[in-house]
Amino acid sequence: METHTHQLVLQLHRETAAFHFDIDQTLTLQGITFLFGPSGSGKTTLLRSIAGLDILPGSHIQFNQEQWQHQRDIVPTHQRAIGYVFQEPSLFPHLTIQQNIEYGYCRHRATNNKITIQEVIDWLDLSALLTRRSHELSLGQKQRVAIARAVLGSPQLLLMDEPLASLDRQSKHDIMPYFETLQRQLNLPIIYVSHAMEEVLNLADQLVLMHQGQITASGPVNQIMTDPSLPLAQEEEAAAILQGEILQHDHHYALTQVQVPGGHLTVAQRNITPGNKIKIKLMAKDVSLALEKPQHSSISNALLAEVICLQDSTEPSLLIVQLGLKTLHGYEFILARITKRSRDLLKLEPGSQVYALVKSASIIK
Amino acid sequence: MLENLDFAPIWLTLHLAVTSTIILIVLSLPLAWWLANTQSRCKPWISALVTLPLVLPPSVLGFYLLVLLGPQGWVGKATDWLGIGTLPFTFSGLVVASIIYSLPFAVQPLYNAIQNMGKRPLEVAATLGASFWDRFWTIVLPLIRPGLLTAITLSFAHTMGEFGVVLMIGGNIPGETKVISVAIYEHVESQAYTQAHMLAGGMLLFSFFVLLILQWQDTGQRRMLN
C-alpha cells in the first residue's frame, strides 16, 4: 500500500491564569496519529484549534500547503478540508441516518469525491440503519454513523476527539476493526485524541504526547512507548508493539508461531492466515533477561537482543531496560523490567548481548 | 345579528398582529441568538430590558411610549425631522408599541430553543462544510422550529389581545387604531352587550385554540425528538 505523509505545522502560544499553551512543532502525519495525555493537557483544545472550532489568537496552523490560521488571517471551519468526529455522536436529530451521512457529501469541498456513499455504508455496516432516526440507534451505531458522515465530507484530514470514550466495552470492541478498514481504504491521515492505552495499542501508528499544554514527544508509536526517558515506559502497563508476520499454526497445542525481529514467538492461536502482517504486544513486566538461551525452561520464547540503555524506575528496586532487536534497517525496541540485583548478577551494560525471555505476548491485530 | 357587527376592528387587529409578528420574529431571532451566545457583561441588562414589558403595567409602557414618540420626545422629534411625522395615534405607532409590548413573548421561546439546541450541531455542520447561512437554513431553523412556532403564536395572540398600550398610544380612531379590545370596551361603555359578547366571545375562542394548538405542537415535537 502506498503511504503518504502529511505535514501539520502547529504554532500555538497562549498564557492565561487558567490555561497554558506552548506548542511549536511540525507533525508528520501518517496513518493514525494519537494525541495522548492526561485530561487537562490540552489535547481537545489543540484538536479544536486545528479544526478552527476554537481560535487561539496569534496562532499559526498550516496543513501541507494550506494555511489555516496565520495571526488574524483565519480560514473558517467550513472551508478547511477536515472531518471531525466528536466524543458524543451528535447526529442531527431532525434528519434520517441517510440524510445525516449525506450532509457532508452534498457539500464536498474536495474537487473530486474519491469515495462513494455506498462504499462507506458497506465499510461501516450501515445499510440496515439508513431510514431510521438517531434516537432509534444505540450509541455504538450512532458513532459509526458519525464516522461515516465525517468521512463522506471528503476530508484531507480526519480529526477524532475520543470517539470511543462514550461507548461501553462491547461497543468499543465492536467498532475498533472499522477504524482499520477505514484507514486501509482511505489512506487518510487521522488525528485521534485519547487517553486510553488500549486504543493506542490497537490503533496508533504515530504517537504525540501532551502534557500541560505542551507536546513532550512525538514519533512512531513503538519508539515513543519504548523510550525509557518518557513516562509511558515507567508505567505498570508499559509495553512494546512489534510488527510481526504469521508463520504457522500448531493446532495440536493451539499455538501460533510468529516471526518478529530477533527470532520467533509462539503465542496463543489466532486464526489468521500465515504470511499476514500482525502486531504483537509485549509487556515490559513479561520480559526477563538471560545471557544464554535456556534449554530447560517453561519459557519457550527467547529473542536475541542488545541492551541499549538502563533506566532507573520509580520503584527503587527495579530498572527499565531498553532492548534492541536487530532488523534490516536498524533496531526495533522492546522493554524489560528487571531488578537492580539481576543487572549486577548478569553484569548488564549498554551493548551487552542478551536473550529476552518472553513469558507471554499477544497478537493485537 | 352578524350584520350589526362592525368588522373593521377585526381586520385592523389581524393586520396589526400579522405586521407586528413578522417584524418581531425578524428582530427577535438575532437578539435571542446574541443573548444565548454572548458572554458580555451587558447581557443581564439587556435581558432585563427585554423582559420588562412582561411585568410593567401596559399603561406605564403606553405612557412612556406616548411621551417618547410624541412631538416633544426624542424619537418623535427624530421621526418628525425624517418627514415621517409623529407616530402616536397612527397605525405605525401601534405597530411600534406592539413590538415592544410583545417582545418578551417572541424572545423567550427563541432563546430557550437556541440554548436547547446548543452549539454542537452547528460545529458538526461547519466541519462538514456548511457555511453560516447554510447552517442557519438546514440546521438552526429545523432544530428551533418548536420554539419558533411558539414565538410566532404567542406574539400573534398577545398582540391581538393588547388593550392598555393601544389605548394610551393609539386612542380610538376607527380604521386606524380601533382594535378589537378597544371596540369591546367601547361597546360595554355604550351598553351594547350583544356586540361586546360577539367580539369578546370570539377572542376567548381564538385564544383558547391558540393555546390548544401550542399544546399539540409540544407533544408532537416531543414524540419526534425522543
Coordinates of C-alpha atoms in Angstrom, one line a residue:
Chain A
M1 CA 0.0 0.0 0.0
E2 CA 1.3 3.4 -0.9
T3 CA 1.5 5.7 2.1
H4 CA 1.7 9.5 2.0
T5 CA 3.0 11.7 4.7
H6 CA 1.4 15.0 5.5
Q7 CA 2.8 18.0 7.4
L8 CA 0.9 19.8 10.0
V9 CA 2.6 23.0 11.3
L10 CA 1.4 24.0 14.7
Q11 CA 2.5 27.2 16.5
L12 CA 0.1 28.0 19.4
H13 CA 1.1 30.1 22.3
R14 CA -1.4 31.2 25.0
E15 CA -0.8 32.1 28.6
T16 CA -3.7 32.9 30.9
A17 CA -4.3 32.2 34.5
A18 CA -6.4 29.0 33.8
F19 CA -4.7 28.0 30.7
H20 CA -1.2 27.4 29.4
F21 CA -0.4 26.5 25.8
D22 CA 3.0 26.5 24.3
I23 CA 3.4 24.4 21.1
D24 CA 5.8 25.0 18.2
Q25 CA 6.0 21.8 16.2
T26 CA 5.7 20.3 12.8
L27 CA 4.0 17.0 13.0
T28 CA 4.5 14.4 10.3
L29 CA 1.2 12.6 9.9
Q30 CA 1.0 9.1 8.7
G31 CA -1.8 6.7 9.4
I32 CA -3.4 7.3 12.8
T33 CA -1.6 9.9 14.9
F34 CA -2.6 9.7 18.6
L35 CA -2.7 12.9 20.7
F36 CA -2.1 11.2 24.1
G37 CA -2.0 12.7 27.5
P38 CA -3.9 13.1 30.8
S39 CA -7.1 15.1 30.9
G40 CA -6.4 18.8 31.0
S41 CA -3.3 18.5 29.0
G42 CA -4.8 20.4 26.1
K43 CA -5.5 17.6 23.6
T44 CA -9.0 18.7 22.8
T45 CA -8.2 22.4 22.6
L46 CA -5.4 21.6 20.2
L47 CA -7.8 19.4 18.1
R48 CA -10.4 22.1 18.1
S49 CA -7.9 24.7 17.1
I50 CA -6.8 22.6 14.1
A51 CA -10.5 22.4 13.1
G52 CA -11.0 26.2 13.7
L53 CA -13.7 25.5 16.3
D54 CA -11.6 27.3 18.9
I55 CA -9.4 30.1 17.8
L56 CA -6.3 30.9 19.8
P57 CA -5.2 34.4 18.8
G58 CA -1.8 34.7 17.3
S59 CA -1.5 31.0 16.2
H60 CA -0.1 29.7 13.1
I61 CA -1.6 26.4 11.7
Q62 CA -0.8 25.0 8.3
F63 CA -1.7 21.7 6.8
N64 CA 0.5 20.8 3.9
Q65 CA 0.3 23.8 1.6
E66 CA -2.9 25.2 3.1
Q67 CA -2.5 27.9 5.7
W68 CA -5.5 27.6 8.0
Q69 CA -4.6 30.3 10.5
H70 CA -1.9 32.9 10.5
Q71 CA -2.3 35.5 13.2
R72 CA -5.6 37.2 12.4
D73 CA -5.9 35.6 9.0
I74 CA -8.3 32.7 9.7
V75 CA -9.8 30.2 7.4
P76 CA -13.3 29.4 8.8
T77 CA -14.0 25.8 9.8
H78 CA -16.3 25.1 6.9
Q79 CA -13.6 25.9 4.4
R80 CA -11.0 23.6 6.0
A81 CA -10.8 20.2 4.4
I82 CA -11.4 18.3 7.6
G83 CA -13.7 15.8 9.1
Y84 CA -14.4 15.8 12.8
V85 CA -15.8 13.1 15.0
F86 CA -16.9 14.3 18.4
Q87 CA -16.9 12.3 21.6
E88 CA -20.7 12.2 21.5
P89 CA -22.0 11.2 18.1
S90 CA -24.0 14.4 17.7
L91 CA -26.2 13.2 14.9
F92 CA -28.7 15.8 13.5
P93 CA -32.0 14.7 15.2
H94 CA -34.2 16.2 12.5
L95 CA -32.6 14.1 9.7
T96 CA -32.7 10.4 9.0
I97 CA -29.5 8.4 9.1
Q98 CA -29.2 8.6 5.3
Q99 CA -29.6 12.4 5.3
N100 CA -27.1 12.6 8.1
I101 CA -24.4 10.8 6.2
E102 CA -25.2 12.7 3.1
Y103 CA -24.9 16.1 4.8
G104 CA -21.2 16.5 4.3
Y105 CA -21.2 14.6 1.0
C106 CA -23.5 17.1 -0.7
R107 CA -21.2 19.9 0.4
H108 CA -18.0 18.2 -0.6
R109 CA -15.2 20.7 -0.8
A110 CA -12.6 18.5 -2.4
T111 CA -12.7 18.8 -6.2
N112 CA -13.4 15.1 -6.6
N113 CA -15.0 12.6 -4.3
K114 CA -12.7 9.6 -4.1
I115 CA -15.3 7.5 -2.3
T116 CA -19.0 6.8 -2.8
I117 CA -21.7 6.7 -0.2
Q118 CA -22.3 3.1 -0.9
E119 CA -18.7 2.2 -0.2
V120 CA -18.7 3.9 3.2
I121 CA -22.1 2.3 4.0
D122 CA -20.6 -1.1 3.3
W123 CA -17.4 -0.5 5.3
L124 CA -19.3 0.6 8.4
D125 CA -22.2 -1.8 8.0
L126 CA -24.9 0.9 7.9
S127 CA -27.3 -0.3 5.3
A128 CA -29.8 -1.5 7.9
L129 CA -29.9 1.8 9.6
L130 CA -30.4 4.3 6.8
T131 CA -34.1 5.0 7.1
R132 CA -34.1 5.3 10.9
R133 CA -33.6 8.4 13.0
S134 CA -30.8 8.9 15.5
H135 CA -32.9 8.2 18.6
E136 CA -33.6 4.7 17.4
L137 CA -29.9 3.8 17.3
S138 CA -27.5 2.5 20.0
L139 CA -24.6 4.7 21.0
G140 CA -22.2 2.5 19.1
Q141 CA -24.3 2.6 15.9
K142 CA -24.6 6.4 16.2
Q143 CA -20.9 6.8 16.4
R144 CA -20.4 4.6 13.3
V145 CA -22.9 6.9 11.5
A146 CA -20.9 10.0 12.8
I147 CA -17.7 8.5 11.4
A148 CA -19.4 7.8 8.0
R149 CA -20.7 11.3 8.0
A150 CA -17.3 12.8 8.7
V151 CA -15.5 10.6 6.1
L152 CA -18.1 11.4 3.4
G153 CA -17.3 15.1 3.7
S154 CA -14.2 14.3 1.6
P155 CA -11.7 15.5 4.3
Q156 CA -8.0 15.5 3.7
L157 CA -7.5 15.2 7.5
L158 CA -9.8 13.4 9.9
L159 CA -9.9 14.6 13.5
M160 CA -11.4 12.4 16.2
D161 CA -11.9 13.5 19.8
E162 CA -12.1 10.4 22.0
P163 CA -14.6 8.8 19.6
L164 CA -14.8 5.7 21.7
A165 CA -14.9 7.3 25.2
S166 CA -18.7 7.4 25.5
L167 CA -19.1 3.7 24.4
D168 CA -19.3 0.7 26.6
R169 CA -16.7 -2.0 26.4
Q170 CA -18.5 -4.2 24.0
S171 CA -19.3 -1.4 21.5
K172 CA -15.8 -0.2 21.7
H173 CA -14.5 -3.7 20.9
D174 CA -17.0 -3.9 18.0
I175 CA -16.2 -0.6 16.5
M176 CA -12.4 -0.8 16.5
P177 CA -12.0 -3.0 13.4
Y178 CA -13.9 -0.4 11.4
F179 CA -11.1 2.1 12.0
E180 CA -8.6 -0.3 10.4
T181 CA -10.9 -0.8 7.5
L182 CA -11.2 3.0 7.0
Q183 CA -7.5 3.6 7.4
R184 CA -6.8 0.9 4.9
Q185 CA -9.4 2.0 2.4
L186 CA -9.0 5.8 2.5
N187 CA -5.3 6.3 3.3
L188 CA -6.4 9.4 5.1
P189 CA -4.3 10.9 7.9
I190 CA -6.2 10.8 11.2
I191 CA -5.5 12.7 14.4
Y192 CA -7.1 10.8 17.3
V193 CA -7.3 12.3 20.8
S194 CA -7.4 9.7 23.6
H195 CA -6.2 8.8 27.0
A196 CA -6.9 5.1 26.7
M197 CA -3.8 2.9 26.4
E198 CA -5.9 0.1 24.8
E199 CA -6.8 2.3 21.9
V200 CA -3.2 3.3 21.4
L201 CA -2.1 -0.3 21.3
N202 CA -4.8 -1.2 18.8
L203 CA -4.9 1.8 16.5
A204 CA -1.9 4.1 16.8
D205 CA 0.8 4.4 14.1
Q206 CA 2.2 7.7 15.5
L207 CA 2.1 9.0 19.0
V208 CA 2.2 12.6 20.2
L209 CA 2.5 13.0 23.9
M210 CA 1.0 16.1 25.5
H211 CA 1.4 17.5 29.0
Q212 CA 0.2 20.8 30.4
G213 CA -0.3 22.4 27.0
Q214 CA 2.9 21.2 25.5
I215 CA 4.0 18.5 23.2
T216 CA 6.6 16.5 25.1
A217 CA 7.4 13.9 22.4
S218 CA 6.2 12.6 19.1
G219 CA 7.2 9.8 16.7
P220 CA 6.3 6.3 15.6
V221 CA 4.2 4.6 18.3
N222 CA 6.7 2.0 19.4
Q223 CA 9.6 4.4 19.5
I224 CA 7.7 6.6 21.9
M225 CA 6.3 3.8 24.0
T226 CA 9.8 2.2 24.5
D227 CA 11.8 5.3 25.2
P228 CA 12.8 4.8 28.8
S229 CA 13.1 8.6 29.4
L230 CA 9.4 9.1 28.6
P231 CA 6.6 8.5 31.0
L232 CA 5.0 5.6 29.2
A233 CA 7.9 3.3 29.8
Q234 CA 7.6 3.9 33.5
E235 CA 4.0 2.8 33.8
E236 CA 3.0 -0.6 35.2
E237 CA 1.4 -1.4 31.9
A238 CA 4.4 -0.3 29.8
A239 CA 4.6 -2.3 26.6
A240 CA 6.2 -2.5 23.2
I241 CA 4.4 -3.2 19.9
L242 CA 6.3 -5.3 17.4
Q243 CA 5.4 -5.8 13.8
G244 CA 5.3 -9.5 13.0
E245 CA 4.3 -12.0 10.4
I246 CA 2.3 -15.2 11.0
L247 CA 4.5 -18.2 10.2
Q248 CA 2.4 -21.2 11.1
H249 CA -0.2 -22.7 13.4
D250 CA 0.2 -25.6 15.7
H251 CA -3.4 -26.9 16.0
H252 CA -2.5 -29.6 18.5
Y253 CA -1.3 -27.1 21.1
A254 CA -3.5 -24.3 19.8
L255 CA -0.5 -22.1 19.2
T256 CA 0.6 -19.7 16.5
Q257 CA 4.2 -19.1 15.6
V258 CA 5.1 -15.5 14.6
Q259 CA 8.2 -14.1 13.0
V260 CA 9.4 -10.9 14.8
P261 CA 12.8 -9.1 14.8
G262 CA 15.2 -11.2 16.8
G263 CA 13.5 -14.5 16.4
H264 CA 10.2 -16.3 16.6
L265 CA 7.5 -16.0 19.2
T266 CA 4.9 -18.7 20.0
V267 CA 1.7 -17.3 21.2
A268 CA -1.9 -18.3 21.7
Q269 CA -3.5 -19.3 18.4
R270 CA -5.4 -16.7 16.4
N271 CA -7.0 -17.7 13.1
I272 CA -5.0 -15.5 10.8
T273 CA -3.6 -16.9 7.6
P274 CA 0.2 -17.5 7.5
G275 CA 2.0 -14.7 5.7
N276 CA -0.2 -11.9 7.2
K277 CA 1.3 -9.0 9.0
I278 CA 0.2 -8.5 12.5
K279 CA 1.1 -6.5 15.6
I280 CA 2.3 -8.2 18.8
K281 CA 2.1 -6.6 22.2
L282 CA 5.0 -7.4 24.6
M283 CA 4.6 -6.0 28.1
A284 CA 7.8 -4.9 30.0
K285 CA 6.8 -6.9 33.0
D286 CA 6.6 -10.1 30.9
V287 CA 10.1 -9.9 29.6
S288 CA 13.1 -11.2 31.6
L289 CA 16.7 -11.4 30.6
A290 CA 19.3 -14.3 30.3
L291 CA 22.8 -14.4 29.0
E292 CA 22.3 -17.8 27.4
K293 CA 19.3 -19.4 25.6
P294 CA 17.7 -21.5 28.3
Q295 CA 17.4 -25.2 27.3
H296 CA 15.1 -26.5 30.0
S297 CA 12.5 -23.9 30.8
S298 CA 8.8 -23.4 30.6
I299 CA 9.5 -20.1 28.8
S300 CA 10.0 -21.1 25.2
N301 CA 10.2 -17.6 23.7
A302 CA 13.7 -16.2 23.6
L303 CA 14.7 -13.3 21.3
L304 CA 18.3 -12.3 20.7
A305 CA 18.6 -8.7 21.8
E306 CA 21.1 -6.0 22.7
V307 CA 20.9 -3.8 25.8
I308 CA 20.5 -0.2 24.6
C309 CA 20.1 1.5 27.9
L310 CA 19.2 1.0 31.5
Q311 CA 17.0 3.5 33.3
D312 CA 16.0 3.9 37.0
S313 CA 12.4 3.2 37.7
T314 CA 10.1 4.9 40.1
E315 CA 10.2 1.6 42.0
P316 CA 13.7 1.7 43.8
S317 CA 14.5 -2.0 43.3
L318 CA 13.7 -2.0 39.6
L319 CA 15.3 -1.0 36.4
I320 CA 13.8 -0.4 33.0
V321 CA 15.9 -1.9 30.2
Q322 CA 15.5 -0.8 26.6
L323 CA 16.4 -3.7 24.3
G324 CA 17.1 -3.5 20.6
L325 CA 16.1 -6.3 18.3
K326 CA 18.1 -6.2 15.0
T327 CA 16.2 -5.6 11.9
L328 CA 17.3 -4.9 8.3
H329 CA 17.3 -1.1 8.9
G330 CA 18.5 -0.9 12.5
Y331 CA 16.7 -1.7 15.7
E332 CA 13.2 -2.4 16.8
F333 CA 12.9 -1.7 20.6
I334 CA 11.2 -3.6 23.4
L335 CA 11.3 -3.0 27.2
A336 CA 12.1 -5.3 30.1
R337 CA 11.7 -4.7 33.7
I338 CA 14.3 -6.3 35.9
T339 CA 15.7 -5.9 39.4
K340 CA 19.0 -4.0 40.0
R341 CA 20.3 -7.2 41.6
S342 CA 19.8 -9.0 38.3
R343 CA 21.6 -6.3 36.5
D344 CA 24.6 -6.8 38.8
L345 CA 24.4 -10.6 38.6
L346 CA 24.3 -10.6 34.8
K347 CA 26.7 -7.6 34.6
L348 CA 24.4 -5.9 32.1
E349 CA 25.5 -2.6 30.5
P350 CA 24.7 -0.9 27.2
G351 CA 25.9 -3.1 24.4
S352 CA 25.5 -6.4 26.2
Q353 CA 24.1 -9.3 24.1
V354 CA 21.2 -11.0 25.9
Y355 CA 18.2 -13.2 25.4
A356 CA 14.9 -11.6 26.1
L357 CA 12.7 -14.3 27.6
V358 CA 9.1 -13.5 26.8
K359 CA 6.7 -15.1 29.3
S360 CA 3.7 -14.0 27.3
A361 CA 2.8 -12.0 24.3
S362 CA -0.4 -11.4 22.4
I363 CA -1.5 -10.7 18.9
I364 CA -3.4 -7.4 18.8
K365 CA -4.4 -7.5 15.2
Chain B
M1 CA -77.1 39.5 14.3
L2 CA -73.9 39.5 12.4
E3 CA -75.0 42.5 10.3
N4 CA -74.7 44.6 13.5
L5 CA -71.1 43.7 13.8
D6 CA -68.5 46.2 12.6
F7 CA -65.8 44.1 11.0
A8 CA -63.3 47.0 10.8
P9 CA -61.7 46.4 14.2
I10 CA -61.3 42.7 13.4
W11 CA -59.4 43.3 10.2
L12 CA -57.4 46.1 11.8
T13 CA -56.5 43.8 14.7
L14 CA -55.4 41.0 12.4
H15 CA -53.4 43.4 10.2
L16 CA -51.7 44.7 13.3
A17 CA -51.0 41.3 14.7
V18 CA -49.5 40.0 11.4
T19 CA -47.4 43.0 10.8
S20 CA -46.0 43.1 14.3
T21 CA -45.4 39.3 14.4
I22 CA -43.3 39.4 11.2
I23 CA -41.2 42.3 12.4
L24 CA -40.9 40.8 15.9
I25 CA -39.5 37.5 14.7
V26 CA -37.0 39.2 12.4
L27 CA -35.8 41.3 15.3
S28 CA -36.0 38.6 18.0
L29 CA -34.0 35.9 16.2
P30 CA -30.7 37.8 16.2
L31 CA -31.5 39.2 19.7
A32 CA -32.2 35.7 21.2
W33 CA -29.2 34.4 19.4
W34 CA -27.0 37.0 20.8
L35 CA -28.4 36.5 24.3
A36 CA -27.9 32.7 24.1
N37 CA -24.3 33.0 23.0
T38 CA -22.8 36.2 24.5
Q39 CA -20.5 36.4 27.4
S40 CA -20.9 40.1 27.5
R41 CA -21.4 41.9 30.8
C42 CA -24.4 43.7 29.3
K43 CA -26.3 40.5 29.0
P44 CA -28.3 40.8 32.3
W45 CA -29.1 44.4 31.5
I46 CA -30.4 43.6 28.0
S47 CA -32.2 40.5 29.3
A48 CA -34.0 42.6 32.0
L49 CA -34.9 45.2 29.5
V50 CA -36.4 42.7 27.1
T51 CA -38.4 41.1 29.9
L52 CA -39.6 44.4 31.2
P53 CA -42.9 44.6 29.2
L54 CA -43.9 41.3 30.9
V55 CA -44.2 42.9 34.3
L56 CA -44.9 46.5 33.6
P57 CA -48.5 47.7 33.6
P58 CA -49.4 48.4 29.9
S59 CA -50.5 51.9 30.8
V60 CA -47.0 52.7 32.1
L61 CA -45.4 51.3 28.9
G62 CA -48.0 53.2 26.9
F63 CA -47.4 56.4 28.8
Y64 CA -43.7 56.4 28.2
L65 CA -44.1 55.5 24.6
L66 CA -46.5 58.3 24.2
V67 CA -44.0 60.7 25.7
L68 CA -41.1 59.3 23.7
L69 CA -42.9 59.1 20.4
G70 CA -44.8 62.4 20.8
P71 CA -43.9 65.7 19.2
Q72 CA -41.8 66.7 22.3
G73 CA -40.0 63.3 22.7
W74 CA -36.6 62.4 21.2
V75 CA -38.0 59.7 18.9
G76 CA -40.9 62.0 17.9
K77 CA -38.5 64.8 17.0
A78 CA -36.4 62.4 15.0
T79 CA -39.4 60.9 13.1
D80 CA -40.7 64.4 12.5
W81 CA -37.3 65.6 11.2
L82 CA -37.2 62.5 8.9
G83 CA -40.6 63.6 7.5
I84 CA -42.5 60.6 8.9
G85 CA -44.4 62.7 11.3
T86 CA -45.2 61.7 14.8
L87 CA -46.3 58.1 15.5
P88 CA -48.9 58.3 18.3
F89 CA -52.5 57.8 17.2
T90 CA -51.4 56.1 13.9
F91 CA -51.3 52.5 12.8
S92 CA -47.5 52.7 12.6
G93 CA -47.4 53.9 16.2
L94 CA -49.5 50.9 17.2
V95 CA -47.0 48.5 15.4
V96 CA -44.1 50.0 17.2
A97 CA -45.9 49.7 20.6
S98 CA -47.0 46.2 19.9
I99 CA -43.4 45.1 19.0
I100 CA -42.1 46.5 22.3
Y101 CA -45.0 45.1 24.3
S102 CA -44.8 41.6 22.8
L103 CA -41.0 41.4 22.6
P104 CA -40.5 39.0 25.6
F105 CA -43.1 36.6 24.1
A106 CA -41.0 36.3 21.0
V107 CA -37.5 36.4 22.5
Q108 CA -38.1 34.0 25.4
P109 CA -39.1 30.9 23.4
L110 CA -36.5 31.5 20.8
Y111 CA -33.8 32.0 23.5
N112 CA -34.8 28.7 25.1
A113 CA -34.8 26.9 21.8
I114 CA -31.4 28.2 20.8
Q115 CA -30.0 27.2 24.2
N116 CA -31.6 23.8 23.9
M117 CA -30.0 23.2 20.5
G118 CA -26.6 24.1 21.8
K119 CA -23.5 24.8 19.7
R120 CA -22.7 21.2 18.8
P121 CA -25.0 20.7 15.8
L122 CA -23.6 23.9 14.3
E123 CA -20.0 22.8 14.9
V124 CA -20.7 19.5 13.3
A125 CA -22.3 21.2 10.3
A126 CA -19.3 23.6 10.0
T127 CA -16.8 20.7 10.0
L128 CA -19.0 19.2 7.2
G129 CA -18.5 22.3 5.0
A130 CA -21.7 24.2 5.7
S131 CA -21.4 28.0 5.6
F132 CA -23.2 30.3 8.1
W133 CA -26.4 30.7 6.1
D134 CA -26.4 27.1 5.1
R135 CA -26.2 26.2 8.8
F136 CA -29.0 28.6 9.5
W137 CA -31.4 27.2 7.0
T138 CA -30.6 23.5 7.3
I139 CA -29.8 23.1 11.0
V140 CA -30.9 26.1 13.1
L141 CA -34.4 26.6 11.6
P142 CA -35.4 23.0 11.8
L143 CA -34.0 22.5 15.3
I144 CA -35.5 25.6 16.8
R145 CA -38.8 25.1 14.9
P146 CA -40.9 24.3 18.0
G147 CA -39.6 27.5 19.7
L148 CA -40.1 29.5 16.6
L149 CA -43.7 28.4 16.3
T150 CA -44.3 29.1 19.9
A151 CA -42.8 32.6 19.5
I152 CA -45.0 33.3 16.4
T153 CA -48.2 32.1 18.1
L154 CA -47.6 33.8 21.4
S155 CA -46.6 37.2 19.8
F156 CA -49.6 37.0 17.5
A157 CA -52.0 36.2 20.2
H158 CA -50.5 38.7 22.6
T159 CA -50.7 41.5 20.1
M160 CA -54.3 40.5 19.3
G161 CA -55.2 41.0 23.0
E162 CA -53.4 44.1 23.9
F163 CA -55.5 46.9 25.3
G164 CA -53.8 49.3 27.7
V165 CA -50.9 50.2 25.5
V166 CA -53.2 50.7 22.5
L167 CA -55.5 52.9 24.4
M168 CA -52.6 55.1 25.6
I169 CA -50.8 55.4 22.3
G170 CA -53.5 54.7 19.7
G171 CA -56.6 56.1 21.1
N172 CA -59.8 55.0 19.4
I173 CA -59.7 56.1 15.7
P174 CA -61.9 53.8 13.6
G175 CA -60.0 52.0 10.8
E176 CA -56.7 53.4 12.1
T177 CA -56.3 52.4 15.8
K178 CA -59.6 51.0 16.9
V179 CA -58.7 47.3 17.5
I180 CA -61.0 44.6 18.9
S181 CA -60.2 45.1 22.6
V182 CA -60.8 48.8 22.3
A183 CA -64.1 48.2 20.4
I184 CA -65.2 45.8 23.2
Y185 CA -64.5 48.4 25.8
E186 CA -66.5 51.0 23.7
H187 CA -69.5 48.6 23.3
V188 CA -69.6 48.0 27.0
E189 CA -69.4 51.7 27.7
S190 CA -72.4 52.2 25.5
Q191 CA -74.3 49.2 26.9
A192 CA -74.2 47.4 23.6
Y193 CA -73.7 44.0 25.3
T194 CA -74.6 41.9 22.2
Q195 CA -71.8 43.3 20.1
A196 CA -69.4 43.1 23.1
H197 CA -70.3 39.5 23.5
M198 CA -69.6 38.6 19.9
L199 CA -66.2 40.2 19.9
A200 CA -65.3 39.0 23.4
G201 CA -66.5 35.5 22.8
G202 CA -64.6 35.4 19.5
M203 CA -61.4 36.5 21.3
L204 CA -62.0 33.9 24.0
L205 CA -62.3 31.1 21.5
F206 CA -59.4 32.3 19.4
S207 CA -57.1 32.5 22.5
F208 CA -58.2 29.1 23.7
F209 CA -57.5 27.4 20.3
V210 CA -54.1 29.1 20.0
L211 CA -53.1 27.6 23.4
L212 CA -54.5 24.2 22.4
I213 CA -52.5 24.2 19.2
L214 CA -49.4 25.0 21.2
Q215 CA -50.0 22.0 23.4
W216 CA -50.5 19.7 20.4
Q217 CA -47.3 21.0 18.9
D218 CA -45.4 20.4 22.1
T219 CA -46.4 16.8 22.4
G220 CA -45.8 16.2 18.7
Q221 CA -42.4 17.6 18.9
R222 CA -41.5 15.5 22.0
R223 CA -42.6 12.4 20.1
M224 CA -40.3 13.2 17.3
L225 CA -37.2 14.0 19.3
N226 CA -37.4 11.3 22.0

